[in-house]
Amino acid sequence: MANNNLSLDTAFYALSDPTRRAVISRLLRRSAPVKELAEPFKMGLPSFLKHLRVLEESGFIVTEKIGRTRTCRVRVERLEEAENWLSEQRKLWQAATDRLAHYVEEQMPGDGTDD
Amino acid sequence: MANNNLSLDTAFYALSDPTRRAVISRLLRRSAPVKELAEPFKMGLPSFLKHLRVLEESGFIVTEKIGRTRTCRVRVERLEEAENWLSEQRKLWQAATDRLAHYVEEQMPGDGTDD
């Protein structure tokens, strides 16, 4: 549970930045070299590399160096973890609204079929 | 787009802490007064209130003071925004794997039905 919590902490933290979300979206289409990934962003390479490091440390991406090119690919499992937590929350909410609807129904006067 | 990005930044940041996630889960079951919410957490009230402030500023919860009691309720729309972003990412991934499967299929030798 503690490990799972830590894992969600780093996952959601990684997703809290627009550059990092854009990199994830880009890599979900196709793996890419760092240089190509950095191009669309209006920031220096050192700043961009910091974002890549956060993504790598949080397990969202894996990088591999072949010759002089470092290529990044996304780990879709990490997105699924975050999505699973959110969908569990939706179930809690659904259960609570179902209970409320049931309660309201019970408080309503009968529809007269017993009269 | 920029606003939407900012909104996702604060949503995912709010979710990156186990206390804040636990408060959300708790409130999805039922709205609750601050004092009752704080009870299960091993931290001082000031630290707990900081977490509530992050949740309030990010739009995850709304608090209302009636008499001497401040009650919190969750805004499920915020969870849905985060969930929607993740489900869009899943679609990107699905489209990319579909394209890959199609490509691989095209490279395969025919199954001989034309011979």
Tab-separated table of C-alpha atoms in Angstrom:
chain	number	residue	atom	x	y	z
A	1	MET	CA	0.000	0.000	0.000
A	2	ALA	CA	2.804	2.416	0.950
A	3	ASN	CA	4.692	1.492	-2.224
A	4	ASN	CA	1.581	1.837	-4.285
A	5	ASN	CA	1.008	5.258	-2.743
A	6	LEU	CA	4.553	6.373	-3.551
A	7	SER	CA	4.113	5.135	-7.072
A	8	LEU	CA	0.923	7.179	-7.496
A	9	ASP	CA	2.623	10.223	-5.925
A	10	THR	CA	5.383	10.207	-8.522
A	11	ALA	CA	2.987	9.339	-11.366
A	12	PHE	CA	0.616	12.239	-10.669
A	13	TYR	CA	3.512	14.593	-9.976
A	14	ALA	CA	5.051	13.723	-13.357
A	15	LEU	CA	1.707	14.472	-15.017
A	16	SER	CA	1.385	17.894	-13.342
A	17	ASP	CA	3.477	19.669	-15.982
A	18	PRO	CA	2.350	20.510	-19.558
A	19	THR	CA	5.751	19.753	-21.125
A	20	ARG	CA	5.864	16.330	-19.522
A	21	ARG	CA	2.282	15.555	-20.580
A	22	ALA	CA	3.101	16.664	-24.147
A	23	VAL	CA	6.181	14.407	-24.209
A	24	ILE	CA	4.071	11.455	-23.054
A	25	SER	CA	1.413	12.155	-25.733
A	26	ARG	CA	4.141	12.419	-28.379
A	27	LEU	CA	5.800	9.156	-27.332
A	28	LEU	CA	2.498	7.300	-27.237
A	29	ARG	CA	2.367	7.856	-31.009
A	30	ARG	CA	5.936	6.681	-31.616
A	31	SER	CA	9.276	6.409	-29.785
A	32	ALA	CA	11.669	9.252	-30.625
A	33	PRO	CA	15.225	10.513	-30.112
A	34	VAL	CA	15.702	13.174	-27.407
A	35	LYS	CA	16.733	15.826	-29.965
A	36	GLU	CA	13.556	15.354	-32.014
A	37	LEU	CA	11.404	15.334	-28.872
A	38	ALA	CA	12.904	18.608	-27.620
A	39	GLU	CA	12.334	20.531	-30.891
A	40	PRO	CA	8.720	21.761	-30.418
A	41	PHE	CA	9.413	23.167	-26.941
A	42	LYS	CA	10.508	26.728	-26.396
A	43	MET	CA	13.067	25.979	-23.727
A	44	GLY	CA	16.767	25.279	-23.466
A	45	LEU	CA	17.931	21.669	-23.709
A	46	PRO	CA	19.012	21.545	-20.010
A	47	SER	CA	15.465	22.476	-18.890
A	48	PHE	CA	13.987	19.932	-21.265
A	49	LEU	CA	16.358	17.233	-19.995
A	50	LYS	CA	15.186	17.945	-16.433
A	51	HIS	CA	11.636	17.119	-17.514
A	52	LEU	CA	12.843	13.927	-19.204
A	53	ARG	CA	14.617	12.985	-15.979
A	54	VAL	CA	11.377	13.386	-13.983
A	55	LEU	CA	9.592	11.203	-16.536
A	56	GLU	CA	12.345	8.601	-16.414
A	57	GLU	CA	12.565	8.525	-12.608
A	58	SER	CA	8.789	8.212	-12.320
A	59	GLY	CA	8.834	5.274	-14.740
A	60	PHE	CA	6.828	6.950	-17.518
A	61	ILE	CA	9.616	6.691	-20.054
A	62	VAL	CA	12.647	4.532	-20.717
A	63	THR	CA	15.639	5.894	-22.594
A	64	GLU	CA	18.226	3.874	-24.485
A	65	LYS	CA	21.470	5.098	-26.012
A	66	ILE	CA	22.531	3.514	-29.282
A	67	GLY	CA	25.702	5.020	-30.722
A	68	ARG	CA	25.301	8.764	-30.275
A	69	THR	CA	21.507	8.820	-30.200
A	70	ARG	CA	19.407	8.541	-27.050
A	71	THR	CA	15.910	7.295	-27.865
A	72	CYS	CA	12.874	7.515	-25.552
A	73	ARG	CA	9.892	5.257	-25.365
A	74	VAL	CA	6.845	5.496	-23.139
A	75	ARG	CA	5.740	2.902	-20.563
A	76	VAL	CA	1.988	2.756	-20.949
A	77	GLU	CA	1.610	0.738	-17.701
A	78	ARG	CA	2.264	3.905	-15.717
A	79	LEU	CA	-0.639	5.722	-17.352
A	80	GLU	CA	-2.818	2.708	-16.609
A	81	GLU	CA	-1.934	2.875	-12.891
A	82	ALA	CA	-3.066	6.490	-12.702
A	83	GLU	CA	-6.170	5.713	-14.743
A	84	ASN	CA	-7.012	2.757	-12.477
A	85	TRP	CA	-6.895	4.922	-9.363
A	86	LEU	CA	-9.238	7.443	-10.986
A	87	SER	CA	-11.645	4.754	-12.129
A	88	GLU	CA	-11.737	3.308	-8.575
A	89	GLN	CA	-12.730	6.763	-7.354
A	90	ARG	CA	-15.497	6.897	-9.911
A	91	LYS	CA	-16.809	3.591	-8.471
A	92	LEU	CA	-16.825	5.047	-4.930
A	93	TRP	CA	-18.787	8.008	-6.222
A	94	GLN	CA	-21.199	5.799	-8.134
A	95	ALA	CA	-21.809	3.635	-5.045
A	96	ALA	CA	-22.468	6.741	-2.933
A	97	THR	CA	-24.947	8.213	-5.424
A	98	ASP	CA	-26.664	4.819	-5.728
A	99	ARG	CA	-27.042	4.672	-1.938
A	100	LEU	CA	-28.440	8.206	-1.946
A	101	ALA	CA	-30.937	7.380	-4.704
A	102	HIS	CA	-32.010	4.267	-2.789
A	103	TYR	CA	-32.466	6.319	0.400
A	104	VAL	CA	-34.520	8.989	-1.394
A	105	GLU	CA	-36.680	6.267	-2.963
A	106	GLU	CA	-37.369	4.739	0.447
A	107	GLN	CA	-38.456	8.123	1.830
A	108	MET	CA	-40.949	8.676	-0.984
A	109	PRO	CA	-44.623	7.950	-0.268
A	110	GLY	CA	-45.923	4.719	-1.857
A	111	ASP	CA	-47.322	4.894	-5.377
A	112	GLY	CA	-50.776	3.776	-4.256
A	113	THR	CA	-50.745	0.259	-5.722
A	114	ASP	CA	-51.362	-1.147	-2.213
A	115	ASP	CA	-54.508	0.920	-1.682
B	1	MET	CA	-5.754	25.155	-24.391
B	2	ALA	CA	-3.514	27.118	-22.015
B	3	ASN	CA	-6.320	27.257	-19.446
B	4	ASN	CA	-7.027	23.608	-19.898
B	5	ASN	CA	-3.335	22.893	-19.419
B	6	LEU	CA	-3.210	24.940	-16.222
B	7	SER	CA	-6.280	23.153	-14.987
B	8	LEU	CA	-4.672	19.753	-15.587
B	9	ASP	CA	-1.435	20.971	-13.939
B	10	THR	CA	-3.229	21.821	-10.710
B	11	ALA	CA	-5.440	18.716	-10.873
B	12	PHE	CA	-2.531	16.282	-11.217
B	13	TYR	CA	-0.459	18.215	-8.670
B	14	ALA	CA	-3.307	17.962	-6.142
B	15	LEU	CA	-3.450	14.195	-6.751
B	16	SER	CA	0.305	13.727	-6.194
B	17	ASP	CA	-0.029	13.472	-2.410
B	18	PRO	CA	-1.412	10.455	-0.468
B	19	THR	CA	-3.221	12.599	2.129
B	20	ARG	CA	-5.001	14.597	-0.549
B	21	ARG	CA	-5.959	11.447	-2.459
B	22	ALA	CA	-7.299	9.892	0.769
B	23	VAL	CA	-9.380	13.013	1.493
B	24	ILE	CA	-10.868	12.854	-1.998
B	25	SER	CA	-11.712	9.140	-1.609
B	26	ARG	CA	-13.294	9.858	1.751
B	27	LEU	CA	-15.395	12.736	0.437
B	28	LEU	CA	-16.559	10.732	-2.566
B	29	ARG	CA	-18.363	8.505	-0.065
B	30	ARG	CA	-19.944	11.401	1.830
B	31	SER	CA	-19.346	15.092	2.582
B	32	ALA	CA	-17.769	15.668	6.005
B	33	PRO	CA	-16.733	18.370	8.491
B	34	VAL	CA	-13.033	19.322	8.514
B	35	LYS	CA	-12.518	17.973	12.054
B	36	GLU	CA	-13.894	14.540	11.161
B	37	LEU	CA	-11.856	14.468	7.936
B	38	ALA	CA	-8.624	15.270	9.781
B	39	GLU	CA	-9.011	12.532	12.408
B	40	PRO	CA	-7.461	9.513	10.603
B	41	PHE	CA	-4.294	11.422	9.635
B	42	LYS	CA	-1.221	11.452	11.816
B	43	MET	CA	-0.417	15.119	11.341
B	44	GLY	CA	-1.118	18.420	13.033
B	45	LEU	CA	-4.223	20.341	12.018
B	46	PRO	CA	-2.182	23.157	10.343
B	47	SER	CA	-0.488	20.634	8.010
B	48	PHE	CA	-3.833	19.022	7.262
B	49	LEU	CA	-5.393	22.409	6.497
B	50	LYS	CA	-2.601	23.094	3.990
B	51	HIS	CA	-3.633	19.975	2.099
B	52	LEU	CA	-7.269	21.057	2.194
B	53	ARG	CA	-6.240	24.436	0.797
B	54	VAL	CA	-4.454	22.767	-2.146
B	55	LEU	CA	-7.588	20.702	-2.788
B	56	GLU	CA	-9.798	23.764	-2.572
B	57	GLU	CA	-7.585	25.940	-4.800
B	58	SER	CA	-7.375	23.189	-7.391
B	59	GLY	CA	-11.167	22.889	-7.425
B	60	PHE	CA	-11.336	19.333	-6.058
B	61	ILE	CA	-13.284	20.321	-2.984
B	62	VAL	CA	-15.649	23.066	-1.886
B	63	THR	CA	-15.929	24.054	1.777
B	64	GLU	CA	-18.864	25.756	3.420
B	65	LYS	CA	-19.057	27.161	6.930
B	66	ILE	CA	-22.367	26.821	8.729
B	67	GLY	CA	-22.286	28.109	12.290
B	68	ARG	CA	-19.002	26.840	13.734
B	69	THR	CA	-18.635	23.848	11.450
B	70	ARG	CA	-16.802	23.901	8.121
B	71	THR	CA	-17.989	21.084	5.866
B	72	CYS	CA	-16.198	19.799	2.757
B	73	ARG	CA	-17.644	18.221	-0.323
B	74	VAL	CA	-15.885	16.876	-3.392
B	75	ARG	CA	-16.309	18.157	-6.966
B	76	VAL	CA	-16.342	15.000	-9.053
B	77	GLU	CA	-15.977	17.024	-12.305
B	78	ARG	CA	-12.310	17.587	-11.487
B	79	LEU	CA	-11.630	13.866	-11.280
B	80	GLU	CA	-13.391	13.444	-14.603
B	81	GLU	CA	-11.106	16.031	-16.260
B	82	ALA	CA	-8.036	14.097	-15.162
B	83	GLU	CA	-9.627	10.808	-16.189
B	84	ASN	CA	-10.545	12.236	-19.612
B	85	TRP	CA	-6.973	13.271	-20.314
B	86	LEU	CA	-5.755	9.778	-19.429
B	87	SER	CA	-8.384	8.118	-21.577
B	88	GLU	CA	-7.406	10.329	-24.554
B	89	GLN	CA	-3.836	9.107	-24.077
B	90	ARG	CA	-5.046	5.533	-24.117
B	91	LYS	CA	-6.717	6.242	-27.493
B	92	LEU	CA	-3.425	7.631	-28.905
B	93	TRP	CA	-1.688	4.476	-27.758
B	94	GLN	CA	-4.399	2.242	-29.192
B	95	ALA	CA	-4.235	4.039	-32.558
B	96	ALA	CA	-0.443	3.644	-32.632
B	97	THR	CA	-0.579	-0.081	-31.832
B	98	ASP	CA	-3.324	-0.542	-34.445
B	99	ARG	CA	-1.126	1.140	-37.065
B	100	LEU	CA	1.786	-1.077	-36.066
B	101	ALA	CA	-0.349	-4.231	-36.283
B	102	HIS	CA	-1.580	-3.126	-39.728
B	103	TYR	CA	1.997	-2.498	-40.878
B	104	VAL	CA	3.193	-5.889	-39.625
B	105	GLU	CA	0.257	-7.571	-41.361
B	106	GLU	CA	1.132	-5.897	-44.653
B	107	GLN	CA	4.731	-7.114	-44.408
B	108	MET	CA	3.649	-10.730	-43.896
B	109	PRO	CA	3.775	-13.052	-46.882
B	110	GLY	CA	0.314	-13.890	-48.309
B	111	ASP	CA	-1.579	-16.831	-46.826
B	112	GLY	CA	-1.585	-18.621	-50.167
B	113	THR	CA	-5.295	-18.235	-50.980
B	114	ASP	CA	-4.326	-16.420	-54.214
B	115	ASP	CA	-2.080	-19.252	-55.405
